[in-house]
Amino acid sequence: MSSVSSVQLGVEIPYGDPHALSVSLPTWQDNVAWVSGNEGMFNLMSTGYPRFFVHRMILQLADIILQKTNVTGRLSHLFPTAYAAHEEVAYLKRYAPTHAADFDVKVAIVPLDDASRTLAGRESLEVYAVTFPLSLKKLGKSFWQHVGVGITSRYAEICLANINHPDARFDSLTHFPYPIKPVVVLHPEVVLVTQTLQARIASLAFSGKSPEAGHEPNLLARTNGHDKNKPVDSDVFLYPSGMSSIWHAHQLIMALKPGLKFVSFGFPYTDTIKVLEKWGPGCIFYGQHPDDNLLELEAFLKTTQTRIAALFCECPSNPLLQSPNLPILRELADKYDFLIVIDDTIGTFVNVNVLQYVDIVTTSLSKLFSGRANVLGGSMVLNPDFKYYSALKSLLASSYRNDFFLPDLIQMEENSRDFETRVHAVDTNTQAVCHYLRTHSLSHNPSPSCPLAIKNVFYPEWITRENYDLSRRPGHTNNFGHLFSLTFVSLEASQAFYDALQCAKGPSLGTNFTLCCPYTLLAHWWEREWAAEFGVEEGIVKVSVGMESVDVLTKWFEDAVRAAESTVDTDIAV
């Protein structure tokens, strides 16, 4: 991705990949125009992050299904299962105004030709189209974004290639009861690739290292058989996106502990708190510094009769890179009988061992585990050492279905083979970049002799370091991860830094190439004042460092720092 720094507005990142997860927003004002709903921006975007931007192949397929079912003047979201479609209908019914509560579900059964059947591992594909009025566009989009269970671009691509098959069917579901889990016979290759990923994730989650050579099935050649001598790592469950794994963990615990509130501990990724707030009985939010949150939580638990179902947190958090004190949280969970669910996407299986303290670990495999930014995926890992393990496994035995589409599974498996090696490479690069940036920050130079534009560098080496070390795996001196965030003395400085930085700029993180975004603009545009109350300033710039050479990275960041510092009033700065 050597030419990534010159990618123009709206071009997919990685360039030329039809399933790219990011899109180029090269200037600060491009981001403002996009999030504020500037007319015309949508037409300039070739793609976007799949939960925030419905892929154009999916939109095309939705239009065809609506046409073939004689539906006009409505919008539609597409799902691979009746269960997922039912969940959007239930969500729309819960939150839509009464006068707009008009939903319908169409189902397309698309037979596949020989080539498509080989790719998909199936005879046909089902597409469940939830249709709703145009007035509910924003509400429908929020479900698509929060839950991450819609069809993928690869799913849509294969459907589009076969949509005009003479045996294709398009029906209305006039009766749409809560779906009972069907008996699903998985294609042998789905089983094979699933087991490979389960083994890889289980080994990493428990030991921080990939399985030894020879302990995974050979997937270099596609095969319909599988290694019957290889045990299935049954405590790892795969989902079609990272948010899907979080949403399913939440659904799972609601079934286990109905009616009880949840705790959101620490300022989390935007969609996580939305899931905790919008489904079930809601959540109690502790969004300040993790140590302050801990004091508040302890006081609450000691003085209230309110029981807690589970606590959700991140290690480290996105975007402030803060880590909680997991040993103490574990003590509280045991004492007050609640579960802990942690998202370790930023920390990664390689750098942190959070599983030792928690009941469930969720991970967005779309990020560094994949690295190539061309496939969505998520995982949920259960810890067999804690109280509710058996109950969770029992619930999953009756409810879990592997909805990870085979072409996406294969792409994820191929991308993640060198995960551990890539983690160590980007860790080294990130530390070098952050050490340079810190020398140009006010947090490190409270009385600078020259104008400085950076206020603080948020990076686990310096942010809640003692807490991070409690989960940090031994053996490396620089395993602080691939992500950092910067705050600046002014919005003008933030903008100058962002505009001057010559790396890829767009949504997402955990890519093999360096990727930058103005986090608050993209995640909290309509709630900037609220986010600022918790230290998530409007001008935060978040950077996910990639595998470029240190020399290239240094030049990029030196130029960006100079641009930011050129905006600083000398008299004010010193």
mmCIF file with all atom_site columns, N, CA, C and O in Angstrom, residues 258-301:
data_model
loop_
_atom_site.group_PDB
_atom_site.id
_atom_site.type_symbol
_atom_site.label_atom_id
_atom_site.label_alt_id
_atom_site.label_comp_id
_atom_site.label_asym_id
_atom_site.label_entity_id
_atom_site.label_seq_id
_atom_site.pdbx_PDB_ins_code
_atom_site.Cartn_x
_atom_site.Cartn_y
_atom_site.Cartn_z
_atom_site.occupancy
_atom_site.B_iso_or_equiv
_atom_site.pdbx_formal_charge
_atom_site.auth_seq_id
_atom_site.auth_comp_id
_atom_site.auth_asym_id
_atom_site.auth_atom_id
_atom_site.pdbx_PDB_model_num
ATOM 1   N N  . PRO A 1 258 ? -32.118 -12.381 33.491 1.00 0.00 ? 258 PRO A N  1
ATOM 2   C CA . PRO A 1 258 ? -33.141 -11.470 32.966 1.00 0.00 ? 258 PRO A CA 1
ATOM 3   C C  . PRO A 1 258 ? -33.512 -10.368 33.956 1.00 0.00 ? 258 PRO A C  1
ATOM 4   O O  . PRO A 1 258 ? -33.570 -10.587 35.169 1.00 0.00 ? 258 PRO A O  1
ATOM 5   N N  . GLY A 1 259 ? -33.724 -9.170  33.395 1.00 0.00 ? 259 GLY A N  1
ATOM 6   C CA . GLY A 1 259 ? -34.217 -8.056  34.200 1.00 0.00 ? 259 GLY A CA 1
ATOM 7   C C  . GLY A 1 259 ? -33.169 -7.260  34.941 1.00 0.00 ? 259 GLY A C  1
ATOM 8   O O  . GLY A 1 259 ? -33.498 -6.228  35.552 1.00 0.00 ? 259 GLY A O  1
ATOM 9   N N  . LEU A 1 260 ? -31.907 -7.681  34.903 1.00 0.00 ? 260 LEU A N  1
ATOM 10  C CA . LEU A 1 260 ? -30.870 -6.980  35.661 1.00 0.00 ? 260 LEU A CA 1
ATOM 11  C C  . LEU A 1 260 ? -30.121 -5.993  34.769 1.00 0.00 ? 260 LEU A C  1
ATOM 12  O O  . LEU A 1 260 ? -29.863 -6.253  33.594 1.00 0.00 ? 260 LEU A O  1
ATOM 13  N N  . LYS A 1 261 ? -29.735 -4.876  35.346 1.00 0.00 ? 261 LYS A N  1
ATOM 14  C CA . LYS A 1 261 ? -28.985 -3.856  34.624 1.00 0.00 ? 261 LYS A CA 1
ATOM 15  C C  . LYS A 1 261 ? -27.538 -4.296  34.385 1.00 0.00 ? 261 LYS A C  1
ATOM 16  O O  . LYS A 1 261 ? -27.027 -5.201  35.050 1.00 0.00 ? 261 LYS A O  1
ATOM 17  N N  . PHE A 1 262 ? -26.905 -3.587  33.450 1.00 0.00 ? 262 PHE A N  1
ATOM 18  C CA . PHE A 1 262 ? -25.508 -3.819  33.127 1.00 0.00 ? 262 PHE A CA 1
ATOM 19  C C  . PHE A 1 262 ? -24.687 -2.602  33.551 1.00 0.00 ? 262 PHE A C  1
ATOM 20  O O  . PHE A 1 262 ? -25.232 -1.528  33.810 1.00 0.00 ? 262 PHE A O  1
ATOM 21  N N  . VAL A 1 263 ? -23.380 -2.789  33.587 1.00 0.00 ? 263 VAL A N  1
ATOM 22  C CA . VAL A 1 263 ? -22.453 -1.685  33.848 1.00 0.00 ? 263 VAL A CA 1
ATOM 23  C C  . VAL A 1 263 ? -21.564 -1.505  32.635 1.00 0.00 ? 263 VAL A C  1
ATOM 24  O O  . VAL A 1 263 ? -20.994 -2.478  32.113 1.00 0.00 ? 263 VAL A O  1
ATOM 25  N N  . SER A 1 264 ? -21.450 -0.265  32.170 1.00 0.00 ? 264 SER A N  1
ATOM 26  C CA . SER A 1 264 ? -20.465 0.097   31.149 1.00 0.00 ? 264 SER A CA 1
ATOM 27  C C  . SER A 1 264 ? -19.331 0.800   31.880 1.00 0.00 ? 264 SER A C  1
ATOM 28  O O  . SER A 1 264 ? -19.499 1.911   32.387 1.00 0.00 ? 264 SER A O  1
ATOM 29  N N  . PHE A 1 265 ? -18.163 0.151   31.936 1.00 0.00 ? 265 PHE A N  1
ATOM 30  C CA . PHE A 1 265 ? -17.065 0.613   32.772 1.00 0.00 ? 265 PHE A CA 1
ATOM 31  C C  . PHE A 1 265 ? -15.973 1.224   31.894 1.00 0.00 ? 265 PHE A C  1
ATOM 32  O O  . PHE A 1 265 ? -15.303 0.531   31.129 1.00 0.00 ? 265 PHE A O  1
ATOM 33  N N  . GLY A 1 266 ? -15.803 2.532   32.001 1.00 0.00 ? 266 GLY A N  1
ATOM 34  C CA . GLY A 1 266 ? -14.848 3.235   31.162 1.00 0.00 ? 266 GLY A CA 1
ATOM 35  C C  . GLY A 1 266 ? -15.534 3.766   29.920 1.00 0.00 ? 266 GLY A C  1
ATOM 36  O O  . GLY A 1 266 ? -16.581 3.257   29.499 1.00 0.00 ? 266 GLY A O  1
ATOM 37  N N  . PHE A 1 267 ? -14.968 4.808   29.311 1.00 0.00 ? 267 PHE A N  1
ATOM 38  C CA . PHE A 1 267 ? -15.552 5.354   28.101 1.00 0.00 ? 267 PHE A CA 1
ATOM 39  C C  . PHE A 1 267 ? -15.293 4.368   26.969 1.00 0.00 ? 267 PHE A C  1
ATOM 40  O O  . PHE A 1 267 ? -14.147 4.156   26.573 1.00 0.00 ? 267 PHE A O  1
ATOM 41  N N  . PRO A 1 268 ? -16.351 3.766   26.411 1.00 0.00 ? 268 PRO A N  1
ATOM 42  C CA . PRO A 1 268 ? -16.165 2.671   25.455 1.00 0.00 ? 268 PRO A CA 1
ATOM 43  C C  . PRO A 1 268 ? -16.298 3.121   24.010 1.00 0.00 ? 268 PRO A C  1
ATOM 44  O O  . PRO A 1 268 ? -16.685 4.263   23.717 1.00 0.00 ? 268 PRO A O  1
ATOM 45  N N  . TYR A 1 269 ? -16.035 2.194   23.113 1.00 0.00 ? 269 TYR A N  1
ATOM 46  C CA . TYR A 1 269 ? -16.337 2.399   21.703 1.00 0.00 ? 269 TYR A CA 1
ATOM 47  C C  . TYR A 1 269 ? -17.820 2.719   21.565 1.00 0.00 ? 269 TYR A C  1
ATOM 48  O O  . TYR A 1 269 ? -18.671 2.136   22.252 1.00 0.00 ? 269 TYR A O  1
ATOM 49  N N  . THR A 1 270 ? -18.149 3.602   20.651 1.00 0.00 ? 270 THR A N  1
ATOM 50  C CA . THR A 1 270 ? -19.487 4.196   20.590 1.00 0.00 ? 270 THR A CA 1
ATOM 51  C C  . THR A 1 270 ? -20.620 3.190   20.531 1.00 0.00 ? 270 THR A C  1
ATOM 52  O O  . THR A 1 270 ? -21.639 3.344   21.212 1.00 0.00 ? 270 THR A O  1
ATOM 53  N N  . ASP A 1 271 ? -20.507 2.125   19.735 1.00 0.00 ? 271 ASP A N  1
ATOM 54  C CA . ASP A 1 271 ? -21.639 1.227   19.570 1.00 0.00 ? 271 ASP A CA 1
ATOM 55  C C  . ASP A 1 271 ? -21.820 0.277   20.747 1.00 0.00 ? 271 ASP A C  1
ATOM 56  O O  . ASP A 1 271 ? -22.917 -0.251  20.957 1.00 0.00 ? 271 ASP A O  1
ATOM 57  N N  . THR A 1 272 ? -20.776 0.056   21.528 1.00 0.00 ? 272 THR A N  1
ATOM 58  C CA . THR A 1 272 ? -20.909 -0.825  22.687 1.00 0.00 ? 272 THR A CA 1
ATOM 59  C C  . THR A 1 272 ? -21.885 -0.251  23.692 1.00 0.00 ? 272 THR A C  1
ATOM 60  O O  . THR A 1 272 ? -22.792 -0.943  24.178 1.00 0.00 ? 272 THR A O  1
ATOM 61  N N  . ILE A 1 273 ? -21.725 1.019   24.015 1.00 0.00 ? 273 ILE A N  1
ATOM 62  C CA . ILE A 1 273 ? -22.638 1.599   25.002 1.00 0.00 ? 273 ILE A CA 1
ATOM 63  C C  . ILE A 1 273 ? -24.053 1.705   24.451 1.00 0.00 ? 273 ILE A C  1
ATOM 64  O O  . ILE A 1 273 ? -25.037 1.590   25.180 1.00 0.00 ? 273 ILE A O  1
ATOM 65  N N  . LYS A 1 274 ? -24.174 1.876   23.123 1.00 0.00 ? 274 LYS A N  1
ATOM 66  C CA . LYS A 1 274 ? -25.512 1.934   22.528 1.00 0.00 ? 274 LYS A CA 1
ATOM 67  C C  . LYS A 1 274 ? -26.220 0.585   22.683 1.00 0.00 ? 274 LYS A C  1
ATOM 68  O O  . LYS A 1 274 ? -27.427 0.536   22.935 1.00 0.00 ? 274 LYS A O  1
ATOM 69  N N  . VAL A 1 275 ? -25.502 -0.514  22.523 1.00 0.00 ? 275 VAL A N  1
ATOM 70  C CA . VAL A 1 275 ? -26.090 -1.840  22.716 1.00 0.00 ? 275 VAL A CA 1
ATOM 71  C C  . VAL A 1 275 ? -26.565 -1.999  24.160 1.00 0.00 ? 275 VAL A C  1
ATOM 72  O O  . VAL A 1 275 ? -27.685 -2.472  24.415 1.00 0.00 ? 275 VAL A O  1
ATOM 73  N N  . LEU A 1 276 ? -25.740 -1.597  25.111 1.00 0.00 ? 276 LEU A N  1
ATOM 74  C CA . LEU A 1 276 ? -26.094 -1.748  26.523 1.00 0.00 ? 276 LEU A CA 1
ATOM 75  C C  . LEU A 1 276 ? -27.279 -0.871  26.899 1.00 0.00 ? 276 LEU A C  1
ATOM 76  O O  . LEU A 1 276 ? -28.064 -1.221  27.795 1.00 0.00 ? 276 LEU A O  1
ATOM 77  N N  . GLU A 1 277 ? -27.422 0.274   26.239 1.00 0.00 ? 277 GLU A N  1
ATOM 78  C CA . GLU A 1 277 ? -28.508 1.195   26.551 1.00 0.00 ? 277 GLU A CA 1
ATOM 79  C C  . GLU A 1 277 ? -29.820 0.813   25.869 1.00 0.00 ? 277 GLU A C  1
ATOM 80  O O  . GLU A 1 277 ? -30.905 0.984   26.449 1.00 0.00 ? 277 GLU A O  1
ATOM 81  N N  . LYS A 1 278 ? -29.749 0.299   24.645 1.00 0.00 ? 278 LYS A N  1
ATOM 82  C CA . LYS A 1 278 ? -30.958 0.142   23.842 1.00 0.00 ? 278 LYS A CA 1
ATOM 83  C C  . LYS A 1 278 ? -31.595 -1.233  23.927 1.00 0.00 ? 278 LYS A C  1
ATOM 84  O O  . LYS A 1 278 ? -32.738 -1.417  23.498 1.00 0.00 ? 278 LYS A O  1
ATOM 85  N N  . TRP A 1 279 ? -30.894 -2.224  24.440 1.00 0.00 ? 279 TRP A N  1
ATOM 86  C CA . TRP A 1 279 ? -31.467 -3.552  24.597 1.00 0.00 ? 279 TRP A CA 1
ATOM 87  C C  . TRP A 1 279 ? -31.557 -3.883  26.079 1.00 0.00 ? 279 TRP A C  1
ATOM 88  O O  . TRP A 1 279 ? -30.619 -3.620  26.851 1.00 0.00 ? 279 TRP A O  1
ATOM 89  N N  . GLY A 1 280 ? -32.673 -4.463  26.478 1.00 0.00 ? 280 GLY A N  1
ATOM 90  C CA . GLY A 1 280 ? -32.817 -4.895  27.852 1.00 0.00 ? 280 GLY A CA 1
ATOM 91  C C  . GLY A 1 280 ? -33.062 -3.750  28.817 1.00 0.00 ? 280 GLY A C  1
ATOM 92  O O  . GLY A 1 280 ? -33.549 -2.676  28.442 1.00 0.00 ? 280 GLY A O  1
ATOM 93  N N  . PRO A 1 281 ? -32.707 -3.952  30.084 1.00 0.00 ? 281 PRO A N  1
ATOM 94  C CA . PRO A 1 281 ? -33.040 -2.982  31.139 1.00 0.00 ? 281 PRO A CA 1
ATOM 95  C C  . PRO A 1 281 ? -32.116 -1.773  31.204 1.00 0.00 ? 281 PRO A C  1
ATOM 96  O O  . PRO A 1 281 ? -32.277 -0.920  32.058 1.00 0.00 ? 281 PRO A O  1
ATOM 97  N N  . GLY A 1 282 ? -31.125 -1.691  30.325 1.00 0.00 ? 282 GLY A N  1
ATOM 98  C CA . GLY A 1 282 ? -30.248 -0.523  30.312 1.00 0.00 ? 282 GLY A CA 1
ATOM 99  C C  . GLY A 1 282 ? -28.969 -0.736  31.103 1.00 0.00 ? 282 GLY A C  1
ATOM 100 O O  . GLY A 1 282 ? -28.673 -1.832  31.575 1.00 0.00 ? 282 GLY A O  1
ATOM 101 N N  . CYS A 1 283 ? -28.180 0.346   31.233 1.00 0.00 ? 283 CYS A N  1
ATOM 102 C CA . CYS A 1 283 ? -26.888 0.208   31.890 1.00 0.00 ? 283 CYS A CA 1
ATOM 103 C C  . CYS A 1 283 ? -26.576 1.420   32.751 1.00 0.00 ? 283 CYS A C  1
ATOM 104 O O  . CYS A 1 283 ? -27.147 2.499   32.600 1.00 0.00 ? 283 CYS A O  1
ATOM 105 N N  . ILE A 1 284 ? -25.655 1.197   33.682 1.00 0.00 ? 284 ILE A N  1
ATOM 106 C CA . ILE A 1 284 ? -25.086 2.254   34.509 1.00 0.00 ? 284 ILE A CA 1
ATOM 107 C C  . ILE A 1 284 ? -23.725 2.571   33.922 1.00 0.00 ? 284 ILE A C  1
ATOM 108 O O  . ILE A 1 284 ? -22.895 1.670   33.743 1.00 0.00 ? 284 ILE A O  1
ATOM 109 N N  . PHE A 1 285 ? -23.495 3.830   33.611 1.00 0.00 ? 285 PHE A N  1
ATOM 110 C CA . PHE A 1 285 ? -22.302 4.227   32.865 1.00 0.00 ? 285 PHE A CA 1
ATOM 111 C C  . PHE A 1 285 ? -21.295 4.906   33.774 1.00 0.00 ? 285 PHE A C  1
ATOM 112 O O  . PHE A 1 285 ? -21.608 5.893   34.436 1.00 0.00 ? 285 PHE A O  1
ATOM 113 N N  . TYR A 1 286 ? -20.083 4.359   33.825 1.00 0.00 ? 286 TYR A N  1
ATOM 114 C CA . TYR A 1 286 ? -18.961 4.983   34.518 1.00 0.00 ? 286 TYR A CA 1
ATOM 115 C C  . TYR A 1 286 ? -17.929 5.341   33.450 1.00 0.00 ? 286 TYR A C  1
ATOM 116 O O  . TYR A 1 286 ? -17.197 4.475   32.968 1.00 0.00 ? 286 TYR A O  1
ATOM 117 N N  . GLY A 1 287 ? -17.866 6.627   33.086 1.00 0.00 ? 287 GLY A N  1
ATOM 118 C CA . GLY A 1 287 ? -17.077 7.021   31.933 1.00 0.00 ? 287 GLY A CA 1
ATOM 119 C C  . GLY A 1 287 ? -15.836 7.821   32.218 1.00 0.00 ? 287 GLY A C  1
ATOM 120 O O  . GLY A 1 287 ? -15.203 8.325   31.289 1.00 0.00 ? 287 GLY A O  1
ATOM 121 N N  . GLN A 1 288 ? -15.460 7.951   33.489 1.00 0.00 ? 288 GLN A N  1
ATOM 122 C CA . GLN A 1 288 ? -14.291 8.746   33.827 1.00 0.00 ? 288 GLN A CA 1
ATOM 123 C C  . GLN A 1 288 ? -13.026 7.872   33.872 1.00 0.00 ? 288 GLN A C  1
ATOM 124 O O  . GLN A 1 288 ? -13.002 6.772   33.333 1.00 0.00 ? 288 GLN A O  1
ATOM 125 N N  . HIS A 1 289 ? -11.985 8.353   34.530 1.00 0.00 ? 289 HIS A N  1
ATOM 126 C CA . HIS A 1 289 ? -10.741 7.597   34.664 1.00 0.00 ? 289 HIS A CA 1
ATOM 127 C C  . HIS A 1 289 ? -11.032 6.248   35.330 1.00 0.00 ? 289 HIS A C  1
ATOM 128 O O  . HIS A 1 289 ? -11.840 6.183   36.273 1.00 0.00 ? 289 HIS A O  1
ATOM 129 N N  . PRO A 1 290 ? -10.416 5.167   34.892 1.00 0.00 ? 290 PRO A N  1
ATOM 130 C CA . PRO A 1 290 ? -10.731 3.845   35.439 1.00 0.00 ? 290 PRO A CA 1
ATOM 131 C C  . PRO A 1 290 ? -10.609 3.741   36.959 1.00 0.00 ? 290 PRO A C  1
ATOM 132 O O  . PRO A 1 290 ? -11.417 3.052   37.597 1.00 0.00 ? 290 PRO A O  1
ATOM 133 N N  . ASP A 1 291 ? -9.634  4.399   37.559 1.00 0.00 ? 291 ASP A N  1
ATOM 134 C CA . ASP A 1 291 ? -9.482  4.326   39.015 1.00 0.00 ? 291 ASP A CA 1
ATOM 135 C C  . ASP A 1 291 ? -10.607 5.055   39.730 1.00 0.00 ? 291 ASP A C  1
ATOM 136 O O  . ASP A 1 291 ? -11.092 4.608   40.786 1.00 0.00 ? 291 ASP A O  1
ATOM 137 N N  . ASP A 1 292 ? -11.051 6.188   39.161 1.00 0.00 ? 292 ASP A N  1
ATOM 138 C CA . ASP A 1 292 ? -12.199 6.895   39.727 1.00 0.00 ? 292 ASP A CA 1
ATOM 139 C C  . ASP A 1 292 ? -13.472 6.070   39.546 1.00 0.00 ? 292 ASP A C  1
ATOM 140 O O  . ASP A 1 292 ? -14.320 5.996   40.457 1.00 0.00 ? 292 ASP A O  1
ATOM 141 N N  . ASN A 1 293 ? -13.598 5.454   38.397 1.00 0.00 ? 293 ASN A N  1
ATOM 142 C CA . ASN A 1 293 ? -14.757 4.591   38.154 1.00 0.00 ? 293 ASN A CA 1
ATOM 143 C C  . ASN A 1 293 ? -14.829 3.454   39.164 1.00 0.00 ? 293 ASN A C  1
ATOM 144 O O  . ASN A 1 293 ? -15.912 3.071   39.624 1.00 0.00 ? 293 ASN A O  1
ATOM 145 N N  . LEU A 1 294 ? -13.672 2.905   39.485 1.00 0.00 ? 294 LEU A N  1
ATOM 146 C CA . LEU A 1 294 ? -13.619 1.784   40.418 1.00 0.00 ? 294 LEU A CA 1
ATOM 147 C C  . LEU A 1 294 ? -14.139 2.200   41.798 1.00 0.00 ? 294 LEU A C  1
ATOM 148 O O  . LEU A 1 294 ? -14.907 1.460   42.433 1.00 0.00 ? 294 LEU A O  1
ATOM 149 N N  . LEU A 1 295 ? -13.732 3.372   42.260 1.00 0.00 ? 295 LEU A N  1
ATOM 150 C CA . LEU A 1 295 ? -14.214 3.865   43.551 1.00 0.00 ? 295 LEU A CA 1
ATOM 151 C C  . LEU A 1 295 ? -15.725 4.059   43.529 1.00 0.00 ? 295 LEU A C  1
ATOM 152 O O  . LEU A 1 295 ? -16.426 3.700   44.484 1.00 0.00 ? 295 LEU A O  1
ATOM 153 N N  . GLU A 1 296 ? -16.232 4.630   42.437 1.00 0.00 ? 296 GLU A N  1
ATOM 154 C CA . GLU A 1 296 ? -17.672 4.851   42.329 1.00 0.00 ? 296 GLU A CA 1
ATOM 155 C C  . GLU A 1 296 ? -18.431 3.531   42.275 1.00 0.00 ? 296 GLU A C  1
ATOM 156 O O  . GLU A 1 296 ? -19.492 3.374   42.894 1.00 0.00 ? 296 GLU A O  1
ATOM 157 N N  . LEU A 1 297 ? -17.915 2.590   41.524 1.00 0.00 ? 297 LEU A N  1
ATOM 158 C CA . LEU A 1 297 ? -18.573 1.293   41.409 1.00 0.00 ? 297 LEU A CA 1
ATOM 159 C C  . LEU A 1 297 ? -18.607 0.571   42.754 1.00 0.00 ? 297 LEU A C  1
ATOM 160 O O  . LEU A 1 297 ? -19.648 0.024   43.152 1.00 0.00 ? 297 LEU A O  1
ATOM 161 N N  . GLU A 1 298 ? -17.499 0.564   43.459 1.00 0.00 ? 298 GLU A N  1
ATOM 162 C CA . GLU A 1 298 ? -17.453 -0.082  44.777 1.00 0.00 ? 298 GLU A CA 1
ATOM 163 C C  . GLU A 1 298 ? -18.453 0.543   45.730 1.00 0.00 ? 298 GLU A C  1
ATOM 164 O O  . GLU A 1 298 ? -19.165 -0.165  46.452 1.00 0.00 ? 298 GLU A O  1
ATOM 165 N N  . ALA A 1 299 ? -18.519 1.862   45.726 1.00 0.00 ? 299 ALA A N  1
ATOM 166 C CA . ALA A 1 299 ? -19.469 2.559   46.605 1.00 0.00 ? 299 ALA A CA 1
ATOM 167 C C  . ALA A 1 299 ? -20.904 2.202   46.244 1.00 0.00 ? 299 ALA A C  1
ATOM 168 O O  . ALA A 1 299 ? -21.750 1.975   47.121 1.00 0.00 ? 299 ALA A O  1
ATOM 169 N N  . PHE A 1 300 ? -21.173 2.138   44.950 1.00 0.00 ? 300 PHE A N  1
ATOM 170 C CA . PHE A 1 300 ? -22.520 1.790   44.499 1.00 0.00 ? 300 PHE A CA 1
ATOM 171 C C  . PHE A 1 300 ? -22.889 0.378   44.942 1.00 0.00 ? 300 PHE A C  1
ATOM 172 O O  . PHE A 1 300 ? -23.989 0.144   45.473 1.00 0.00 ? 300 PHE A O  1
ATOM 173 N N  . LEU A 1 301 ? -21.993 -0.569  44.731 1.00 0.00 ? 301 LEU A N  1
ATOM 174 C CA . LEU A 1 301 ? -22.296 -1.956  45.059 1.00 0.00 ? 301 LEU A CA 1
ATOM 175 C C  . LEU A 1 301 ? -22.490 -2.159  46.563 1.00 0.00 ? 301 LEU A C  1
ATOM 176 O O  . LEU A 1 301 ? -23.289 -3.012  46.980 1.00 0.00 ? 301 LEU A O  1
#
